[in-house]
Every structure is written in structure tokens, then in C-alpha cells.
Short mmCIF file of N, CA and C in Angstrom, two decimals:
data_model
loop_
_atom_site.label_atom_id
_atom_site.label_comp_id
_atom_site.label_asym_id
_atom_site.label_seq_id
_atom_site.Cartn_x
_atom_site.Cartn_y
_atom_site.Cartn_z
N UNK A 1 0.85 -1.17 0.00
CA UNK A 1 0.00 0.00 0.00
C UNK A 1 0.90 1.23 0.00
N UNK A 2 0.51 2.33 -0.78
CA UNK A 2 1.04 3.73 -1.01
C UNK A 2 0.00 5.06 -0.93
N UNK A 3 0.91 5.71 -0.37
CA UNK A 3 0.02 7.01 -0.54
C UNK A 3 1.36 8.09 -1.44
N UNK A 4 0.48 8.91 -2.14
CA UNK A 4 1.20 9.88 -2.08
C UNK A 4 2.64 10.37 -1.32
N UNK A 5 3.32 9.75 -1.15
CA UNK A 5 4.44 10.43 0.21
C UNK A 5 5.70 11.11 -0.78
N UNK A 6 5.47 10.94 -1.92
CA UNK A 6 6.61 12.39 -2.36
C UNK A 6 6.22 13.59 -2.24
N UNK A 7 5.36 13.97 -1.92
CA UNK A 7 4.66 15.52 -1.29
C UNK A 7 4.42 15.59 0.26
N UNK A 8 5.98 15.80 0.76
CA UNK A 8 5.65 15.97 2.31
C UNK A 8 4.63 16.98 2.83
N UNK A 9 4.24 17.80 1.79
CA UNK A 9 3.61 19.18 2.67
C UNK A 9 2.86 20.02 1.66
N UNK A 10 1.50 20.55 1.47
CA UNK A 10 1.09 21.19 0.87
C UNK A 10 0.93 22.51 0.27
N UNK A 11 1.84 22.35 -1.35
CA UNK A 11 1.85 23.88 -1.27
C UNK A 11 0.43 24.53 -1.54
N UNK A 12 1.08 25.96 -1.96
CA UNK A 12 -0.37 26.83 -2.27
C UNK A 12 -0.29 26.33 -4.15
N UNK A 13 -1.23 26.87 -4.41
CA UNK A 13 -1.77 26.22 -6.11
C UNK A 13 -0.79 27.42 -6.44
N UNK A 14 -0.80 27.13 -7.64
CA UNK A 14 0.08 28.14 -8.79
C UNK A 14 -1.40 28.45 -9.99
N UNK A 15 -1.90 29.14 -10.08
CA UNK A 15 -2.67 29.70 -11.16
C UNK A 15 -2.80 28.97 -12.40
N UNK A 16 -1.31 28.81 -13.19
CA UNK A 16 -1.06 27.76 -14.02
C UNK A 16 -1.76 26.45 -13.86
N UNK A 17 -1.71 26.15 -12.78
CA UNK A 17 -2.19 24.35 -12.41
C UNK A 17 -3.02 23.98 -12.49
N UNK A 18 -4.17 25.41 -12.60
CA UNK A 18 -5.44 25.39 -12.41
C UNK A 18 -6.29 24.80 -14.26
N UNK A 19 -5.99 23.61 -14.75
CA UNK A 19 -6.11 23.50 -15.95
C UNK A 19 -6.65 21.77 -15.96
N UNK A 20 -6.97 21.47 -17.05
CA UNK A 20 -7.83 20.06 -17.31
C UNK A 20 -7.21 18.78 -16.69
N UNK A 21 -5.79 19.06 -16.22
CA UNK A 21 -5.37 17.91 -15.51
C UNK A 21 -5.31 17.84 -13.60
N UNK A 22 -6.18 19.12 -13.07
CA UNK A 22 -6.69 19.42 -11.81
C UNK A 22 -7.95 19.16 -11.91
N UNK A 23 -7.80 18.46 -10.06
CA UNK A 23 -9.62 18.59 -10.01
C UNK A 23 -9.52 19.33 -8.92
N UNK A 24 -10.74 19.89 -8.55
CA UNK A 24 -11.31 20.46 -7.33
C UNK A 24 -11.65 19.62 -6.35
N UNK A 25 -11.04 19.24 -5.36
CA UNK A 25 -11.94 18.13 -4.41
C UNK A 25 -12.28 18.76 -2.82
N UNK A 26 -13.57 18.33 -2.38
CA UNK A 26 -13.84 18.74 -0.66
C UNK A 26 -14.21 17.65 -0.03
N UNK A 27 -14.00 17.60 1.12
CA UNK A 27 -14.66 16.76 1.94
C UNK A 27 -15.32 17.30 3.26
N UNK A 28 -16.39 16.34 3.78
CA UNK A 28 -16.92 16.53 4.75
C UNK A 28 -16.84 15.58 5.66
N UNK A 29 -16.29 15.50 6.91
CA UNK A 29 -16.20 14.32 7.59
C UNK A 29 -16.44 14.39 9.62
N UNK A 30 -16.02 13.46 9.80
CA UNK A 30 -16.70 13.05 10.85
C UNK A 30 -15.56 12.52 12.14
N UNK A 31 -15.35 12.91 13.03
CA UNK A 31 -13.83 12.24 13.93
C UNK A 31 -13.14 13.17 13.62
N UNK A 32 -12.06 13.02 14.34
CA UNK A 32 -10.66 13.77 14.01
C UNK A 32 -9.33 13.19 14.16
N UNK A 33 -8.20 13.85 13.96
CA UNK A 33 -7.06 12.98 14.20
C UNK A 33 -7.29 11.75 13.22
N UNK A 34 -6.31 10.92 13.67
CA UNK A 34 -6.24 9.44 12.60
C UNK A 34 -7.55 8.47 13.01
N UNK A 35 -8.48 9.09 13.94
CA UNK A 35 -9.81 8.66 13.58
C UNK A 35 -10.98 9.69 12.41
N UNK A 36 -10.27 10.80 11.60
CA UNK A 36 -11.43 10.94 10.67
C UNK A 36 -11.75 10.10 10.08
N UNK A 37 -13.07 10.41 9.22
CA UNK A 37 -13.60 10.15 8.51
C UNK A 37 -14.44 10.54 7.39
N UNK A 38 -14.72 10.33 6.03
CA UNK A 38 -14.89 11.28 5.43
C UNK A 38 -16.62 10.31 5.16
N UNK A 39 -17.01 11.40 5.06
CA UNK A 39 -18.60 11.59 5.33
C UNK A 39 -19.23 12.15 3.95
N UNK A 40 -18.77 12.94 3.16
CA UNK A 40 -18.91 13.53 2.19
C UNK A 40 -18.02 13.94 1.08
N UNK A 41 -18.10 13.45 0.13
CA UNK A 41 -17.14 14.01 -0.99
C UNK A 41 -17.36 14.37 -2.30
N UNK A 42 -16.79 15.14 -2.48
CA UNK A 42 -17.20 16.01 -4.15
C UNK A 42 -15.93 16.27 -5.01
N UNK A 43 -15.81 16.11 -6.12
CA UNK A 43 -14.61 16.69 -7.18
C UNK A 43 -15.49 17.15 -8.49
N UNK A 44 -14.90 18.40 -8.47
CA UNK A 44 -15.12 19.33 -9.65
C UNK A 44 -14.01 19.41 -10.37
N UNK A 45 -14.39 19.57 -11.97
CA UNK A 45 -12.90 20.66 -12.59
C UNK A 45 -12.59 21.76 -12.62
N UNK A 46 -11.53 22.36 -13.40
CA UNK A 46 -11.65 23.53 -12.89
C UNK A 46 -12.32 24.70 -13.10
N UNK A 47 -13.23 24.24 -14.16
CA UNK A 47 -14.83 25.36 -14.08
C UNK A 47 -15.93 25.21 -13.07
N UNK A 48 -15.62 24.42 -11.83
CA UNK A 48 -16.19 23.91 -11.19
C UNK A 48 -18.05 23.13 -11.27
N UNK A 49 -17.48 22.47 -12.95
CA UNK A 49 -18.38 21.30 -12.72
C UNK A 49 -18.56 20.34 -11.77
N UNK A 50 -19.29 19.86 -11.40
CA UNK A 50 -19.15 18.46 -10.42
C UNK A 50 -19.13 17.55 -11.51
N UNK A 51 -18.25 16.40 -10.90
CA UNK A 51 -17.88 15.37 -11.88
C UNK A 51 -18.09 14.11 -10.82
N UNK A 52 -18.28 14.36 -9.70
CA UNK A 52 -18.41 13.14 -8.48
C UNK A 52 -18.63 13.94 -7.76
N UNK A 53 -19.96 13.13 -6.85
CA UNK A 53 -19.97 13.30 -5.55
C UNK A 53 -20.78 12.35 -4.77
N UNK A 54 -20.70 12.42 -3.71
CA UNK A 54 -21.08 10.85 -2.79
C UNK A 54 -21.54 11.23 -1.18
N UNK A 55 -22.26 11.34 -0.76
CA UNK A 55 -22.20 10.83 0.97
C UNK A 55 -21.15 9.36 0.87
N UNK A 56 -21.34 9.74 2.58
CA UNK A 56 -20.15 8.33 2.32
C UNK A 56 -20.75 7.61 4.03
N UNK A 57 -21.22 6.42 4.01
CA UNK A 57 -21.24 6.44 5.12
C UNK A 57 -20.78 5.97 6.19
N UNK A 58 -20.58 6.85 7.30
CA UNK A 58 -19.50 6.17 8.62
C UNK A 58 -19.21 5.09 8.79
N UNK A 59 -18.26 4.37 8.81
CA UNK A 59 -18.15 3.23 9.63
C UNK A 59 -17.96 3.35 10.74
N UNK A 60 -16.81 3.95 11.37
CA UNK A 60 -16.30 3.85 12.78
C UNK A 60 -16.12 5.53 13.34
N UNK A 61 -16.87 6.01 13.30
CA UNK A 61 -17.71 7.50 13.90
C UNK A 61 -18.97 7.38 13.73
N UNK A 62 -19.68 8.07 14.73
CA UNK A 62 -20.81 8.43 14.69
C UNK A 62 -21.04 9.83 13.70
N UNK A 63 -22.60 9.87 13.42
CA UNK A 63 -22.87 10.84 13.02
C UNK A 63 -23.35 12.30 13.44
N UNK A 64 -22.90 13.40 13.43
CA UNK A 64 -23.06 14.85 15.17
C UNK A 64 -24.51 14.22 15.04
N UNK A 65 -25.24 14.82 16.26
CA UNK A 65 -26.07 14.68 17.13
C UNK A 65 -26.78 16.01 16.42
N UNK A 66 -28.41 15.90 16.06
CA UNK A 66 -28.94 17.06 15.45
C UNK A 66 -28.97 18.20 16.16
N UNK A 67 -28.50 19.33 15.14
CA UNK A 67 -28.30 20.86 15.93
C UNK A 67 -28.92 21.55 15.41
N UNK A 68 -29.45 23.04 15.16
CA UNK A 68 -29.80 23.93 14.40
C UNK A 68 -28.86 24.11 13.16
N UNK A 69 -27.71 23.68 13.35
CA UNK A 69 -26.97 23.82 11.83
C UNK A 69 -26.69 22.81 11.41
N UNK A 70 -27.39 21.49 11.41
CA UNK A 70 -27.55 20.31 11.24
C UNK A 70 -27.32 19.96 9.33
N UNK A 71 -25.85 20.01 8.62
CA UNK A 71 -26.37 19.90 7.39
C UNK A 71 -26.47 19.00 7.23
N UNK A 72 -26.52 17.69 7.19
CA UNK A 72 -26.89 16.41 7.34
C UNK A 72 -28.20 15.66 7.46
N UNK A 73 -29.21 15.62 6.32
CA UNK A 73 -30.05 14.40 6.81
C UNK A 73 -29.24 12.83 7.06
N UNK A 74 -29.90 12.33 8.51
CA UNK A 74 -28.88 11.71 8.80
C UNK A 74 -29.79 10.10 8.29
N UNK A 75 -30.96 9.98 8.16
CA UNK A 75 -31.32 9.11 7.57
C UNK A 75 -30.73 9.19 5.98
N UNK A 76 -30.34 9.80 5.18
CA UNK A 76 -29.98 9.72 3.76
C UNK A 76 -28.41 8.89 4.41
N UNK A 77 -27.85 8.82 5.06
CA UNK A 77 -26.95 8.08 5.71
C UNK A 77 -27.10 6.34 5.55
N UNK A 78 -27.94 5.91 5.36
CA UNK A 78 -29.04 5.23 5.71
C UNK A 78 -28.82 4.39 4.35
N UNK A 79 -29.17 5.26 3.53
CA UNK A 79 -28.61 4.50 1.89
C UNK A 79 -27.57 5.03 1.00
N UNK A 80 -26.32 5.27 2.05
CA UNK A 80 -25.38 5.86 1.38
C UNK A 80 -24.24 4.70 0.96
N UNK A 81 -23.42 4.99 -0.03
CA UNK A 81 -22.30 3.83 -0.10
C UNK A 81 -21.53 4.05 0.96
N UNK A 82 -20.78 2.66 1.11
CA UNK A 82 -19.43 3.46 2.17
C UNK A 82 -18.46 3.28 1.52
N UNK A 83 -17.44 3.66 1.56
CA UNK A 83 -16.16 4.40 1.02
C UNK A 83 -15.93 3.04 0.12
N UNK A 84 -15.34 1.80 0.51
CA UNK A 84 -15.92 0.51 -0.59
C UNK A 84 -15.78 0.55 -1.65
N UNK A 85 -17.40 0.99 -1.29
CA UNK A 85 -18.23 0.69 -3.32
C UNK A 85 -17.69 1.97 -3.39
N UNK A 86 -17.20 3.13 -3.07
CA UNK A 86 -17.26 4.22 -4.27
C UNK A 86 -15.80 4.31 -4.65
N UNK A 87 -14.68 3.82 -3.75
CA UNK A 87 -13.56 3.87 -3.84
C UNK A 87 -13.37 3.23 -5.66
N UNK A 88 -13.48 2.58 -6.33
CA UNK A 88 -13.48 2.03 -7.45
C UNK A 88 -13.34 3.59 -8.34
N UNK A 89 -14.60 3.93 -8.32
CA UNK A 89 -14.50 5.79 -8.86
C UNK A 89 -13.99 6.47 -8.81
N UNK A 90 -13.54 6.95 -7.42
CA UNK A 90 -12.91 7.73 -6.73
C UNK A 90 -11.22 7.52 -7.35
N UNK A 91 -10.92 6.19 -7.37
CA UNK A 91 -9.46 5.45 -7.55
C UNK A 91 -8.90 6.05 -9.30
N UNK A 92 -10.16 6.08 -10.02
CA UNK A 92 -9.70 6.36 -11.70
C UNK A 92 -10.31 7.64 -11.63
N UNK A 93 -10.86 8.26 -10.85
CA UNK A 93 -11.01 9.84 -11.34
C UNK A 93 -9.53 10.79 -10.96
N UNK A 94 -8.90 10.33 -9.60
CA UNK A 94 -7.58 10.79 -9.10
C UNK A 94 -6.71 10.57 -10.25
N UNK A 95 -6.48 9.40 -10.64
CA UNK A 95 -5.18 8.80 -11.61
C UNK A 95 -4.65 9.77 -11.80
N UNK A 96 -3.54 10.52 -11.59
CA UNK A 96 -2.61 10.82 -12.12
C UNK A 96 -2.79 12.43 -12.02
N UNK A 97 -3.95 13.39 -11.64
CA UNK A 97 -4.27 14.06 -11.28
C UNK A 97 -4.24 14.98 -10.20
N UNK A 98 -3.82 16.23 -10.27
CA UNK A 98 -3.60 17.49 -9.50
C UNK A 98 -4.52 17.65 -8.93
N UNK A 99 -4.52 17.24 -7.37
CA UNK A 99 -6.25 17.66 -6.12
C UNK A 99 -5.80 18.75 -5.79
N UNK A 100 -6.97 19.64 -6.01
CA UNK A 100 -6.96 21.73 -5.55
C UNK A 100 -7.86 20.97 -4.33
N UNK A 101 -7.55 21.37 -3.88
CA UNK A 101 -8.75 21.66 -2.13
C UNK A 101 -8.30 23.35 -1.46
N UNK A 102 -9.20 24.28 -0.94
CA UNK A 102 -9.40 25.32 -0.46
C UNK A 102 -8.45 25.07 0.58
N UNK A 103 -8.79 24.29 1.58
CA UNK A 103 -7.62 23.75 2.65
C UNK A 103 -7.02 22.66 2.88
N UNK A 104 -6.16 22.03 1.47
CA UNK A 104 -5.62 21.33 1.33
C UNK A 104 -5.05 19.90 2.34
N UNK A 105 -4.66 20.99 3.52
CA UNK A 105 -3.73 20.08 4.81
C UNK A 105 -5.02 19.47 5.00
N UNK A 106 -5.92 20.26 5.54
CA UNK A 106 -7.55 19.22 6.01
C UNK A 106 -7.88 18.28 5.15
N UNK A 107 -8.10 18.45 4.19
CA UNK A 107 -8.96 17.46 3.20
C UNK A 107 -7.99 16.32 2.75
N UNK A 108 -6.65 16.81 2.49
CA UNK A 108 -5.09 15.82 2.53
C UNK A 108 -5.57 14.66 3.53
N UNK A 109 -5.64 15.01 5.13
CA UNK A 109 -5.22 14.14 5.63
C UNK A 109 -6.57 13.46 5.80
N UNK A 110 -7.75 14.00 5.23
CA UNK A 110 -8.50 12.95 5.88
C UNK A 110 -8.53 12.13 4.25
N UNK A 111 -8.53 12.48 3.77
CA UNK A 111 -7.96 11.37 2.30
C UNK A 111 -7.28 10.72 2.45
N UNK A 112 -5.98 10.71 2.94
CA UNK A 112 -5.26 10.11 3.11
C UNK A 112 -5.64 8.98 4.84
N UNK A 113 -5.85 9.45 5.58
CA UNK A 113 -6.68 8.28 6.87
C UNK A 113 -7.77 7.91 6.24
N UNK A 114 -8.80 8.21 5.43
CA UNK A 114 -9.81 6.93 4.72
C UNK A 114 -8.81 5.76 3.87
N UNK A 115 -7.88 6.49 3.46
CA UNK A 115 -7.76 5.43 2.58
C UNK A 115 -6.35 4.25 3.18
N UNK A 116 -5.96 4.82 3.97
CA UNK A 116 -5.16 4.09 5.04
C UNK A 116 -6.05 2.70 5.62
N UNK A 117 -7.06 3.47 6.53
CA UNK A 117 -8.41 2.80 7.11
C UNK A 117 -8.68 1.43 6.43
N UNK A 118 -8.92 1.83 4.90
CA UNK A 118 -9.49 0.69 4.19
C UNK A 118 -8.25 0.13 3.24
N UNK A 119 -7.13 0.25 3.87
CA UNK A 119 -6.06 -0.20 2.93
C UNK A 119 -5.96 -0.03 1.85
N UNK A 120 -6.09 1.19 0.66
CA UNK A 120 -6.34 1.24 -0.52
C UNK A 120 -5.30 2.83 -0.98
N UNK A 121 -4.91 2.64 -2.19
CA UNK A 121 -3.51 3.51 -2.26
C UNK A 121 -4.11 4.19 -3.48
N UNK A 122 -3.84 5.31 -3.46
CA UNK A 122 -3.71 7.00 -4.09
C UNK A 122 -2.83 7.22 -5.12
N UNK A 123 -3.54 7.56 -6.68
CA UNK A 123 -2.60 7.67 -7.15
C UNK A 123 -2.39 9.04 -7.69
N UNK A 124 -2.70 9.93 -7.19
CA UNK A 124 -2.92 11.74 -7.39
C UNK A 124 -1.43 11.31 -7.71
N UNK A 125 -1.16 13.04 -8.31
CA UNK A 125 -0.23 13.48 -8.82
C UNK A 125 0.49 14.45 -7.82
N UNK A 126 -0.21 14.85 -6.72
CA UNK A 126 0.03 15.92 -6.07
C UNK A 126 -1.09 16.43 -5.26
N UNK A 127 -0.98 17.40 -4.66
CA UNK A 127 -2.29 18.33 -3.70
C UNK A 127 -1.43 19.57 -3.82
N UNK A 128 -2.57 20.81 -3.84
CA UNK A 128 -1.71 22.15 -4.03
C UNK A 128 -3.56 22.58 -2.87
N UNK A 129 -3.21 24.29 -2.02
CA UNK A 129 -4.03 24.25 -1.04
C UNK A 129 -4.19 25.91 -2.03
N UNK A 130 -5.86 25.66 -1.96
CA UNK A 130 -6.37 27.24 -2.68
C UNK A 130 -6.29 28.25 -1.44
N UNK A 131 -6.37 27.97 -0.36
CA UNK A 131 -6.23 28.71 0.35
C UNK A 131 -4.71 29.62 0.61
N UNK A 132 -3.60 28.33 0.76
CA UNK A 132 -2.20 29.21 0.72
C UNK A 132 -2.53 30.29 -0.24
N UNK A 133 -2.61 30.36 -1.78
CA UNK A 133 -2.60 30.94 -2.58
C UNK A 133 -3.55 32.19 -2.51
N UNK A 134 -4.76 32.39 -1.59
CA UNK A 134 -5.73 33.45 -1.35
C UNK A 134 -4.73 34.20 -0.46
N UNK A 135 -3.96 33.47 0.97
CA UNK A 135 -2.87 34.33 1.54
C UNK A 135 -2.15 35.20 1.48
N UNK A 136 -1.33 34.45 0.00
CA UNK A 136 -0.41 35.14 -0.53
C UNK A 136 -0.94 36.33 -1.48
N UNK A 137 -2.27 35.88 -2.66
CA UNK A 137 -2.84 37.42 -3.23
C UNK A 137 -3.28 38.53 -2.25
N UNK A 138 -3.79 37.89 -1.11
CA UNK A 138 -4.46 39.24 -0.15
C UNK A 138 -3.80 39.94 1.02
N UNK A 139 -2.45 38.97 0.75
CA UNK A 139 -1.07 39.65 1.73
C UNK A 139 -1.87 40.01 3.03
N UNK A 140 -1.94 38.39 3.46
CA UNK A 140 -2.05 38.16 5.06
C UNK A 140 -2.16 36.92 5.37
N UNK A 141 -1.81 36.56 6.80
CA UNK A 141 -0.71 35.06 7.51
C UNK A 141 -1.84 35.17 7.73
N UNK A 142 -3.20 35.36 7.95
CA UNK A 142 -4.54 34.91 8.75
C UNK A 142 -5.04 33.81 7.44
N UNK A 143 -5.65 33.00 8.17
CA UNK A 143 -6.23 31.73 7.30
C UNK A 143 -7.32 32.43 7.09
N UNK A 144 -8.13 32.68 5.78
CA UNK A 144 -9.70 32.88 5.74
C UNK A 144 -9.75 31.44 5.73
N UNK A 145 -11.72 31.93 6.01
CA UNK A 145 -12.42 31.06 5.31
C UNK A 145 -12.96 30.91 3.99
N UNK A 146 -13.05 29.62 3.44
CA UNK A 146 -13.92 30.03 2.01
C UNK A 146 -14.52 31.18 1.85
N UNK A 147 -15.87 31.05 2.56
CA UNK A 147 -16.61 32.47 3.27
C UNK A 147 -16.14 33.46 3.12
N UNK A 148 -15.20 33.92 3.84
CA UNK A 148 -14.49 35.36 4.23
C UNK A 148 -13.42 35.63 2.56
N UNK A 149 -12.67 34.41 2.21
CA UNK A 149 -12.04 34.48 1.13
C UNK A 149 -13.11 35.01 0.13
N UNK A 150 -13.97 33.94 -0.37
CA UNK A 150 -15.17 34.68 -1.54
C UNK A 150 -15.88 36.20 -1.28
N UNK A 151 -15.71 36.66 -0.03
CA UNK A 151 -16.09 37.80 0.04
C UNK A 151 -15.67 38.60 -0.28
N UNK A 152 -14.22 37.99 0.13
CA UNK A 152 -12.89 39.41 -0.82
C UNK A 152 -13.20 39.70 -2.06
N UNK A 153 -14.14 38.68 -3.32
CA UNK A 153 -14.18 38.92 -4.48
C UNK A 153 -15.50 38.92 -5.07
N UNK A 154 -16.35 39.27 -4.07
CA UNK A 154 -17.75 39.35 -4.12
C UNK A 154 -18.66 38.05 -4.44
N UNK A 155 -18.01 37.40 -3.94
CA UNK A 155 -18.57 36.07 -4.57
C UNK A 155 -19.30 34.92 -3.23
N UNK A 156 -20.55 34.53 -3.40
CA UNK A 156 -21.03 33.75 -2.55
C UNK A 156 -20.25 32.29 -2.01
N UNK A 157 -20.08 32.44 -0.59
CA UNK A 157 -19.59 31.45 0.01
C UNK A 157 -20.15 30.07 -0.30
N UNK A 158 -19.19 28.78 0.49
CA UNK A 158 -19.70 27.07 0.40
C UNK A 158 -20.59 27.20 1.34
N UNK A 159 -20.93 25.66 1.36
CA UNK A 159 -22.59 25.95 3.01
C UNK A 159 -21.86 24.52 3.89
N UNK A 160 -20.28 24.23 3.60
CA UNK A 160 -20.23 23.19 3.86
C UNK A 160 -20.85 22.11 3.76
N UNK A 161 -21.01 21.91 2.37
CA UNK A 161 -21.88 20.69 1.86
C UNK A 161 -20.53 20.61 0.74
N UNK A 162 -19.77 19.72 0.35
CA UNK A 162 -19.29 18.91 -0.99
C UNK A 162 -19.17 19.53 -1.85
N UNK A 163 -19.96 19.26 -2.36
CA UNK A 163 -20.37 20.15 -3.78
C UNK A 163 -20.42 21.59 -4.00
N UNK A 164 -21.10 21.95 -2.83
CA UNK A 164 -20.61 23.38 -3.05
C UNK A 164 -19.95 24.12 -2.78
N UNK A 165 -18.95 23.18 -2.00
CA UNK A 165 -17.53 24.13 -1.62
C UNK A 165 -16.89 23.88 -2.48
N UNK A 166 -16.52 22.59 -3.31
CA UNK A 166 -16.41 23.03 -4.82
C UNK A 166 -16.13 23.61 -5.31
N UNK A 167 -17.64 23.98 -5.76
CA UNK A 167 -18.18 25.07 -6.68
C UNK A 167 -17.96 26.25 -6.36
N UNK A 168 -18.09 26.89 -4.58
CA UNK A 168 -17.02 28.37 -4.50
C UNK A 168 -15.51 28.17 -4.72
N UNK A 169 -15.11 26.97 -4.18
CA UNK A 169 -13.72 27.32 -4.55
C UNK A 169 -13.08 27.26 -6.15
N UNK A 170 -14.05 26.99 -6.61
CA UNK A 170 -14.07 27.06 -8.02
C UNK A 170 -14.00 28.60 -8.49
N UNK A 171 -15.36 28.87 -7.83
CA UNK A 171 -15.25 30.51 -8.52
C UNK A 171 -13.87 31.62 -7.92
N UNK A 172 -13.90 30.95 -6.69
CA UNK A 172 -12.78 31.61 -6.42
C UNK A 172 -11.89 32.06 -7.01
N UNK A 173 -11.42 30.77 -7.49
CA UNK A 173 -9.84 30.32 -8.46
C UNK A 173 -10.15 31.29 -9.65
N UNK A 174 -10.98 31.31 -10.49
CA UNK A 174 -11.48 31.99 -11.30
C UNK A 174 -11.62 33.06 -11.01
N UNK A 175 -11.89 33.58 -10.42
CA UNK A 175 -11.71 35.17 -10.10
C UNK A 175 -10.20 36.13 -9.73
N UNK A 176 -9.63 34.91 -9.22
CA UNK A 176 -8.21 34.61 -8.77
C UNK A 176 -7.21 35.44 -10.30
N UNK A 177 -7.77 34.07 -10.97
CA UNK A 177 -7.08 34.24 -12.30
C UNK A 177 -7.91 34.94 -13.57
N UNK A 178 -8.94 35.94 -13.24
CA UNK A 178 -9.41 36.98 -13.98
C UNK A 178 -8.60 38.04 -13.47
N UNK A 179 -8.18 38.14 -12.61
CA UNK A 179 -7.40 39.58 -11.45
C UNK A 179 -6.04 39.45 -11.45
N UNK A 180 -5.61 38.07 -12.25
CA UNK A 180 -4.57 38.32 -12.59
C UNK A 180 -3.80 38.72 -13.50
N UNK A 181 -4.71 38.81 -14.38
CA UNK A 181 -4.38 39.10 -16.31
C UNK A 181 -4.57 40.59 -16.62
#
């Protein structure tokens, strides 16, 4: 089994990278430390189509306990794949492919502990973090959030759902690289 391990550390994206051999990927998950789990997942390109996305469901976490910001129907849990059956998909959409994630280190490692978990090896090309790269255009060491980042460019935030963090960090990037030309 392999992961990725020639990329000790995630850089920020390069503008350039942002092209047909990147995808956009988020996750949503569940636990922490080398007990996450990923609960939700989405990959877009870089027009931020969705090209996959999945609930995924827990094995070894529970699911939060209903709150007022509850995004989760937790019965759709209920008839979700678990990581398993979708891993097959998941395995030939990566091939060889550049993962953008907004916060790269997060979504890195819980990619990397699912697929540890279920013994199954990664064949990305790399991870680059959209967020380093918002840092460095808006010249400041503070982490935004998606949220706070898309605001810088008038653009509607993710709701922490998959897909549509995505799809902002999609527009992001794109706005990124309209402001740069």
C-alpha cells in the first residue's frame, strides 16, 4: 500500500495548475485525528463542474447529534455507499491528477486516513491548497475562510456541503485568475 508520500507538505496552487489535468476536491467528515472520517465528498474541474460526488457512510464514527446547523439528513446516511463501493471511482477519477482543495492540509489528511483505514492507495499526482494561494494574493498570515475568502471577491460562500464548496472554490480560483491578467 502507497500514498502519495513524495509531497511531504502542501503547497499553495500556482494559477497555471489550475487547468484540465486538476480537479477540485472537498470533503466533509466526521472524527478527528487518525480517527477521521470522510462523510462527504465532491470533485469538480476547474470550471467547477461536479464530476463526483457521494455521501459516504460512517463506519467507525458516529454521526453529530442534530443541531440547528444540522447539514446532514442523517437518515440519507441510511442509503449511502461506504467508502468501498465508491472507492473504485474515486481510484480512476484521481489517476494521475492534480487535487486543488481550499484547505488542502484538512482534506489531505482525511484522504489520506480513509484510505489508510481501508487499505487502498492514491494515485494523485500531487495536492496544491487554494487557500495558501488566497494568503499570498491578499497579503495576510490569517487563514480565511472560504466564506471570508469569496467575500474578498464578491462572490457567494460554500454551506459546507461537498459540492458546493467546490463550486465556490471554483469561482474563487477563477476570479483569482481573472485579477490576474
Amino acid at each position: 500500500m502507497h500514498f502519495n508520500i513524495k509531497q511531504l507538505y502542501t503547497p499553495a496552487l500556482e494559477l497555471h495548475e489550475l487547468n484540465e489535468r486538476a480537479l477540485i476536491i472537498d470533503t466533509e467528515t466526521v472524527g478527528a485525528g487518525a480517527s477521521v472520517e470522510i462523510i462527504e465528498i465532491a470533485f469538480g474541474d476547474a470550471e467547477g463542474r461536479i464530476v463526483f460526488e457521494s455521501l459516504v457512510r460512517p463506519v467507525y464514527n458516529r454521526l453529530p447529534p442534530p443541531s440547528k446547523q444540522q447539514r446532514f439528513d442523517t437518515e440519507a446516511f441510511a442509503a449511502a455507499p461506504y467508502w468501498t463501493d465508491i472507492w473504485p471511482d474515486i481510484s480512476a477519477l484521481v489517476e494521475a491528477r492534480l487535487l486543488v482543495a481550499y484547505n488542502a492540509a484538512f482534506d489531505r489528511r482525511a484522504f489520506a486516513a480513509t484510505c489508510f483505514r481501508h487499505q487502498q492507495s492514491s494515485s494523485e499526482r500531487g495536492w496544491r491548497c487554494a487557500m495558501q494561494l488566497v494568503k499570498q494574493t491578499v497579503k495576510t498570515r490569517k487563514s480565511l475562510t472560504l466564506e471570508e475568502a469569496c467575500a474578498c471577491y464578491g462572490l457567494a460562500g460554500g454551506n459546507h456541503r461537498a459540492a458546493r464548496d467546490v463550486q465556490a472554490t471554483a469561482q474563487l480560483l477563477l476570479a483569482l485568475k481573472a485579477a490576474a491578467i
